[in-house]
C-alpha positions as a Python dict, from the first residue, in 0.01 Angstrom:
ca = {
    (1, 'X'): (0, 0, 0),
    (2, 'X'): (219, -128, 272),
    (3, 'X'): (516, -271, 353),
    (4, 'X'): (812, -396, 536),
    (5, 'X'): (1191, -470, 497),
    (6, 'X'): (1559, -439, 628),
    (7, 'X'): (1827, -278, 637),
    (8, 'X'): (2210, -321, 529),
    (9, 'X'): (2483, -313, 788),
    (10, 'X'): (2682, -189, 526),
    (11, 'X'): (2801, 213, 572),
    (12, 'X'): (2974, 405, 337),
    (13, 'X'): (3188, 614, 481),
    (14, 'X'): (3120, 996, 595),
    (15, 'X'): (2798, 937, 427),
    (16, 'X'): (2507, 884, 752),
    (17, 'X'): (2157, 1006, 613),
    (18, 'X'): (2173, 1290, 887),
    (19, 'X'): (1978, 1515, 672),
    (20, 'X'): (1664, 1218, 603),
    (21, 'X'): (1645, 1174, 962),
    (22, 'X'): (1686, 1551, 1068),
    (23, 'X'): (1364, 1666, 793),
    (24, 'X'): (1208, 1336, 977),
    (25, 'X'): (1255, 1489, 1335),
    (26, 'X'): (1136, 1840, 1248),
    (27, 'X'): (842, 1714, 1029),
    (28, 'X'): (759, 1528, 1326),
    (29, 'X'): (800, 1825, 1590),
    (30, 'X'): (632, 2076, 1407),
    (31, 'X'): (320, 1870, 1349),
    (32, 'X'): (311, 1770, 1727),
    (33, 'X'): (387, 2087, 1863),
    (34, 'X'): (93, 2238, 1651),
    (35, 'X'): (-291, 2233, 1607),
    (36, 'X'): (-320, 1938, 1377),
    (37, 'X'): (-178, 1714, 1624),
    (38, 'X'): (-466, 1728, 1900),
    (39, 'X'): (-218, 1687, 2189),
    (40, 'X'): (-158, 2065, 2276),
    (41, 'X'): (-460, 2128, 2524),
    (42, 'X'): (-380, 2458, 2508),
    (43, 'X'): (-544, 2526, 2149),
    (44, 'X'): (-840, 2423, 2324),
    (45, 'X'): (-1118, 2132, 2193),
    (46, 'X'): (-1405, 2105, 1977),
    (47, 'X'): (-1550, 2424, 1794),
    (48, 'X'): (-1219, 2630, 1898),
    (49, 'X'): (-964, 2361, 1795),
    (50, 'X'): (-1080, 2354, 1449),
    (51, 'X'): (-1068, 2690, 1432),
    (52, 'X'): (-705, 2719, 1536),
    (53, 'X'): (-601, 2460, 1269),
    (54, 'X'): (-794, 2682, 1029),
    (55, 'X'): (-602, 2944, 1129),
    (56, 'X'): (-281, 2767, 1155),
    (57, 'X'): (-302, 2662, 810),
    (58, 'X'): (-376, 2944, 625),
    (59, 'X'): (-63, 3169, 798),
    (60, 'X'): (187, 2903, 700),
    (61, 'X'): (45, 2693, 414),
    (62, 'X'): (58, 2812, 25),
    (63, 'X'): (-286, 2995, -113),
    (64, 'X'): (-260, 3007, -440),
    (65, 'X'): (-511, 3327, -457),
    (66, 'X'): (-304, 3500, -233),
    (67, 'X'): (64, 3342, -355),
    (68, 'X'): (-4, 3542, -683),
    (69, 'X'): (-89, 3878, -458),
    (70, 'X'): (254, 4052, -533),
    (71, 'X'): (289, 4061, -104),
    (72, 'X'): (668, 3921, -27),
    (73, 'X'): (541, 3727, 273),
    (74, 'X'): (290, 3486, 35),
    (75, 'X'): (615, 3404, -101),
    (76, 'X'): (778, 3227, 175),
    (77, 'X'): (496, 2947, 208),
    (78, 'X'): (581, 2724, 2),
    (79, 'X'): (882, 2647, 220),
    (80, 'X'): (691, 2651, 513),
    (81, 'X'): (419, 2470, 395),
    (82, 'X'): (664, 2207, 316),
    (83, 'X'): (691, 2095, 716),
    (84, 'X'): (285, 2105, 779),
    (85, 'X'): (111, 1824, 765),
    (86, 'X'): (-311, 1774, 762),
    (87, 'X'): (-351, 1494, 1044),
    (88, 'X'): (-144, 1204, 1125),
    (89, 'X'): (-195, 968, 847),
    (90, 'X'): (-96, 1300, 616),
    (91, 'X'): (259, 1266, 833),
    (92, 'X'): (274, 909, 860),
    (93, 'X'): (243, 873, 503),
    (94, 'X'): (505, 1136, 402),
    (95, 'X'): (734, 1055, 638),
    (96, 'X'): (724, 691, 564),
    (97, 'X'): (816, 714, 194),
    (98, 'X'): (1119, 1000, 295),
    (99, 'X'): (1244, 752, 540),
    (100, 'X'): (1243, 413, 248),
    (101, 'X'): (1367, 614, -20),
    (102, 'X'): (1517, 919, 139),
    (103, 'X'): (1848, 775, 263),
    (104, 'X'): (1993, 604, -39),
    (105, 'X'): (1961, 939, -213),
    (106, 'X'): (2114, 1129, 26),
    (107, 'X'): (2400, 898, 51),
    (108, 'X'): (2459, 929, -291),
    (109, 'X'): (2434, 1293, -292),
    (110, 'X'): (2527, 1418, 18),
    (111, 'X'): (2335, 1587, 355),
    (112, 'X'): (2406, 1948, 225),
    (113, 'X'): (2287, 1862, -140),
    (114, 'X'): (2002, 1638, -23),
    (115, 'X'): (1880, 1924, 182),
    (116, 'X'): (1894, 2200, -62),
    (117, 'X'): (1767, 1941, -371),
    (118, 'X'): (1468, 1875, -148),
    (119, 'X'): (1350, 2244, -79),
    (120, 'X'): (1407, 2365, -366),
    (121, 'X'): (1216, 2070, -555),
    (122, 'X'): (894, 2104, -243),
    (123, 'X'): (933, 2455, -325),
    (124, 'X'): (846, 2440, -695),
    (125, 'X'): (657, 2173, -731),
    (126, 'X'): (431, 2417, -482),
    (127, 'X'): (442, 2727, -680),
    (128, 'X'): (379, 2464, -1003),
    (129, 'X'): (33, 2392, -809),
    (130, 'X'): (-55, 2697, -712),
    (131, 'X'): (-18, 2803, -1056),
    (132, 'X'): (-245, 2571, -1202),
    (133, 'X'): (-474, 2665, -966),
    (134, 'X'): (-442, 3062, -919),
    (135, 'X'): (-786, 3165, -797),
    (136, 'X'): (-796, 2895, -520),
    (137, 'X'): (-841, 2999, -196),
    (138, 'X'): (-775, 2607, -35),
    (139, 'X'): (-492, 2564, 163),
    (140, 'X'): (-194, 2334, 28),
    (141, 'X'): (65, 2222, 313),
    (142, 'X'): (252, 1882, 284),
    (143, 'X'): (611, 1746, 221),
    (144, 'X'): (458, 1580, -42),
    (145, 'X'): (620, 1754, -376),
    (146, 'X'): (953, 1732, -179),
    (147, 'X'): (930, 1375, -148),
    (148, 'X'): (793, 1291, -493),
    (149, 'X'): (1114, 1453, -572),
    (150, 'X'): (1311, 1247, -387),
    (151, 'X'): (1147, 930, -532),
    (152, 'X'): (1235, 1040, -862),
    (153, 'X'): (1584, 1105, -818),
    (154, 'X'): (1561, 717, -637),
    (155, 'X'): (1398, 593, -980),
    (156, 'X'): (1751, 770, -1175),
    (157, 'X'): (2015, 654, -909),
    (158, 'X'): (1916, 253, -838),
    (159, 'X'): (1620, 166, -1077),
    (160, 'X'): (1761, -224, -937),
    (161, 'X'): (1634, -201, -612),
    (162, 'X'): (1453, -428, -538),
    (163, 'X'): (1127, -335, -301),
    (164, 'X'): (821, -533, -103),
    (165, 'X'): (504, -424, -103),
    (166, 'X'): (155, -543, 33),
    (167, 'X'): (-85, -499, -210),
    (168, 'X'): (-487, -491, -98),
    (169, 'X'): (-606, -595, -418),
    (170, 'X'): (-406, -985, -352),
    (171, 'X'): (-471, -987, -47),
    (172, 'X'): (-194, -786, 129),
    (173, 'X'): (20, -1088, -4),
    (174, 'X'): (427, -961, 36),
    (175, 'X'): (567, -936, -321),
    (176, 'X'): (866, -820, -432),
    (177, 'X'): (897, -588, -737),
    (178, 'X'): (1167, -387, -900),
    (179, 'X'): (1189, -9, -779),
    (180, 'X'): (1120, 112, -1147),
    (181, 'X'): (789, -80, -1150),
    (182, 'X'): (676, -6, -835),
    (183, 'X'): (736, 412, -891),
    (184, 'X'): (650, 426, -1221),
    (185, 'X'): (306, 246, -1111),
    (186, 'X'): (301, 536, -830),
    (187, 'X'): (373, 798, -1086),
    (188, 'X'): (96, 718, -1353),
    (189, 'X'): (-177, 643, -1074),
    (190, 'X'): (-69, 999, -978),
    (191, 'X'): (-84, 1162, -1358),
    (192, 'X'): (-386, 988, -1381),
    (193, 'X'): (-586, 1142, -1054),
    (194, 'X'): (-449, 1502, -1156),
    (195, 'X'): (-598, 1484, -1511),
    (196, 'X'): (-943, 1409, -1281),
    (197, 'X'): (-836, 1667, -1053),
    (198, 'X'): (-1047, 2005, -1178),
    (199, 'X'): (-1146, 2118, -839),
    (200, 'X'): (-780, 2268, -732),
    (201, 'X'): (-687, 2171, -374),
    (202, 'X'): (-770, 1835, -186),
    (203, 'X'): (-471, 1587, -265),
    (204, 'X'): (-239, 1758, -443),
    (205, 'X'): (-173, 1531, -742),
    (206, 'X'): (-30, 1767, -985),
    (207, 'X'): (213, 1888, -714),
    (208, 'X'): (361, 1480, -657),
    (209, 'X'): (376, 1476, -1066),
    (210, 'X'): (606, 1769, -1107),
    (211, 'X'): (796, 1698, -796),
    (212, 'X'): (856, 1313, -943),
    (213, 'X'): (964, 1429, -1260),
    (214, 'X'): (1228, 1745, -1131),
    (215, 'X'): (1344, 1506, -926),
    (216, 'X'): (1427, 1219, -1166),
    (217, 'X'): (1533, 1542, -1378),
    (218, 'X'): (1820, 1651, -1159),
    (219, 'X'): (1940, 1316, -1058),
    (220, 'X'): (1971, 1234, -1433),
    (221, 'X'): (2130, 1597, -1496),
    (222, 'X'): (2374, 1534, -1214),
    (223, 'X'): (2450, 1191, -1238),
    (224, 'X'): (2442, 1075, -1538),
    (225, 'X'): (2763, 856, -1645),
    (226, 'X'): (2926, 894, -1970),
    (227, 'X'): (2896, 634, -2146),
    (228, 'X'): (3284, 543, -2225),
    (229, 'X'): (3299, 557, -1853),
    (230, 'X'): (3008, 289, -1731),
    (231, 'X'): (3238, 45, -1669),
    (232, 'X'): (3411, 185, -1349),
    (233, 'X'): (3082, 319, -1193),
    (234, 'X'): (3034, 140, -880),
    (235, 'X'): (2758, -86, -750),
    (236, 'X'): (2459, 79, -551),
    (237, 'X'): (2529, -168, -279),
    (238, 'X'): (2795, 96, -206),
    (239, 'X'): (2529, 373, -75),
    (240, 'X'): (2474, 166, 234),
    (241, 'X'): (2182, -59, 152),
    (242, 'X'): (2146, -345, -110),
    (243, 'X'): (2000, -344, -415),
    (244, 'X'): (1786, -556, -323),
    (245, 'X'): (1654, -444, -46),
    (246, 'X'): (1446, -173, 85),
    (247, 'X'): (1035, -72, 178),
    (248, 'X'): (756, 95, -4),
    (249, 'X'): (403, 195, 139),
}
C-alpha cells in the first residue's frame, strides 16, 4: 500500500522530531555508504559485489546460530543490524513508515526516550526472532522490529488519527481510514504470514509481531491516563499534527 498526505503547521514547543529524522539520516548513510547500495565502485561489480554484501551482512546482521554461541560480539548485532537494510525498497519501505508514524510518537515522548524506546524494542524483537529460529544460519538485518514498535506505541497514543491509503485491490483509489483500522489490518496480515512462516529467515514476520505488540505495550504502560483524570488530558492535535491527518504505505 501507498500513500500520501500533509502536514500540520502546528509545533509544540521544544518538541522537533530530531531523533525520527536523525535514525532517518543514518539509516540512509549507512545503507549508501555500504555494499547493498551499488553506488560504492569500490566494492567492485558482478560476482565480487555480491560477495561483499554477503560478507557485509553476516559481520553486522543477527545469526541466530551464531547469536546463541555464548561469543560477546554475536551479541551486539541486533543493534547493528537494526541500521542495515537488504536493497532499496527494504530502506524505502522502513524508512517511510518511521517517517508517517515516527514523529507524533516522539513528540509525545521525547528525542531521548524515542531513541532509547526504539533500540531497545529493534533490539528484542531481534533476539525474539532469533530465538524462534536458533539453528538458522540466514542473516536478519532491518529496522523493521524497531519500527513495528513504533507503530504500536502510535496505535496506544492517537488511535483517532485519521490516515490515507491507496489500496491495489480498489484500484489505488485514496481512502481514508482510522489509524486503529489501518494497523490493526497491518498487524494481523503480519500474525498471519508468521504462523506460515516455518522456514526461519526471509521477511521477518514474527520479528514486526513482537515489535508491534512491545511497542503498544510500553506506550500503554507509560501513558496510560487514570481514569478520574481523562478529562484534562489534552487533544493529540497538540503533538504537532492533526488527528486527522497523516500517511501510511
Amino acid at each position: 500500500m501507498h500513500g500520501t498526505g500533509t502536514r500540520s503547521p502546528t509545533r509544540s514547543a521544544g518538541r522537533h522530531p530530531v531523533m525520527t529524522y536523525t535514525l532517518i539520516g543514518v539509516c540512509f548513510l549507512i545503507f549508501l555508504l555500504g555494499p547493498a547500495s551499488g553506488f560504492v565502485p569500490a566494492y567492485g561489480t558482478g560476482e565480487a559485489l555480491f560477495h561483499e554484501q554477503t560478507g557485509h551482512f553476516h559481520r553486522w546482521g543477527v545469526v541466530p546460530r551464531t547469536l546463541w554461541s555464548g561469543r560477546p560480539r554475536p551479541l551486539a548485532t541486533p543493534f547493528t543490524a537494526l541500521f542495515l537494510h537488504g536493497n532499496w525498497l527494504h530502506l524505502l519501505g522502513n524508512l517511510l513508515f518511521l517517517f508517517v508514524f515516527g514523529e507524533m510518537a516522539e513528540r509525545r515522548m521525547g528525542a531521548a526516550r524515542f531513541l532509547l524506546f526504539y533500540v531497545i524494542v529493534g533490539y528484542a524483537a531481534m533476539l525474539c526472532y532469533a530465538a524462534a529460529y536458533p539453528d538458522s544460519s540466514e542473516t536478519l538485518v532491518g529496522a523493521s522490529g524497531a519500527i513495528s514498535g513504533v507503530l504500536g506505541a502510535f496505535l496506544y497514543l492517537f488511535p483517532r488519527a485519521r490516515v490515507t491509503s491507496v489500496l491495489p485491490f480498489l484500484w489505488f483509489l485514496p481512502l481514508r481510514f482510522p489509524a486503529w483500522a489501518v494497523l490493526v489490518f497491518w498487524l494481523t496480515l503480519q500474525w498471519l504470514a508468521a504462523r506460515r512462516d516455518t522456514e526461519g529467515p526471509g521477511v521477518a514476520y514474527l520479528a514486526h509481531v513482537v515489535g508491534f505488540t512491545l511497542g503498544f505495550l510500553y506506550a500503554w504502560l507509560r501513558f496510560r491516563t487514570p481514569r478520574s483524570s481523562r478529562v484534562s488530558e489534552p487533544a493529540p492535535a497538540a503533538t504537532g499534527r492533526t488527528p486527522d491527518e497523516g500517511i501510511t504505505p
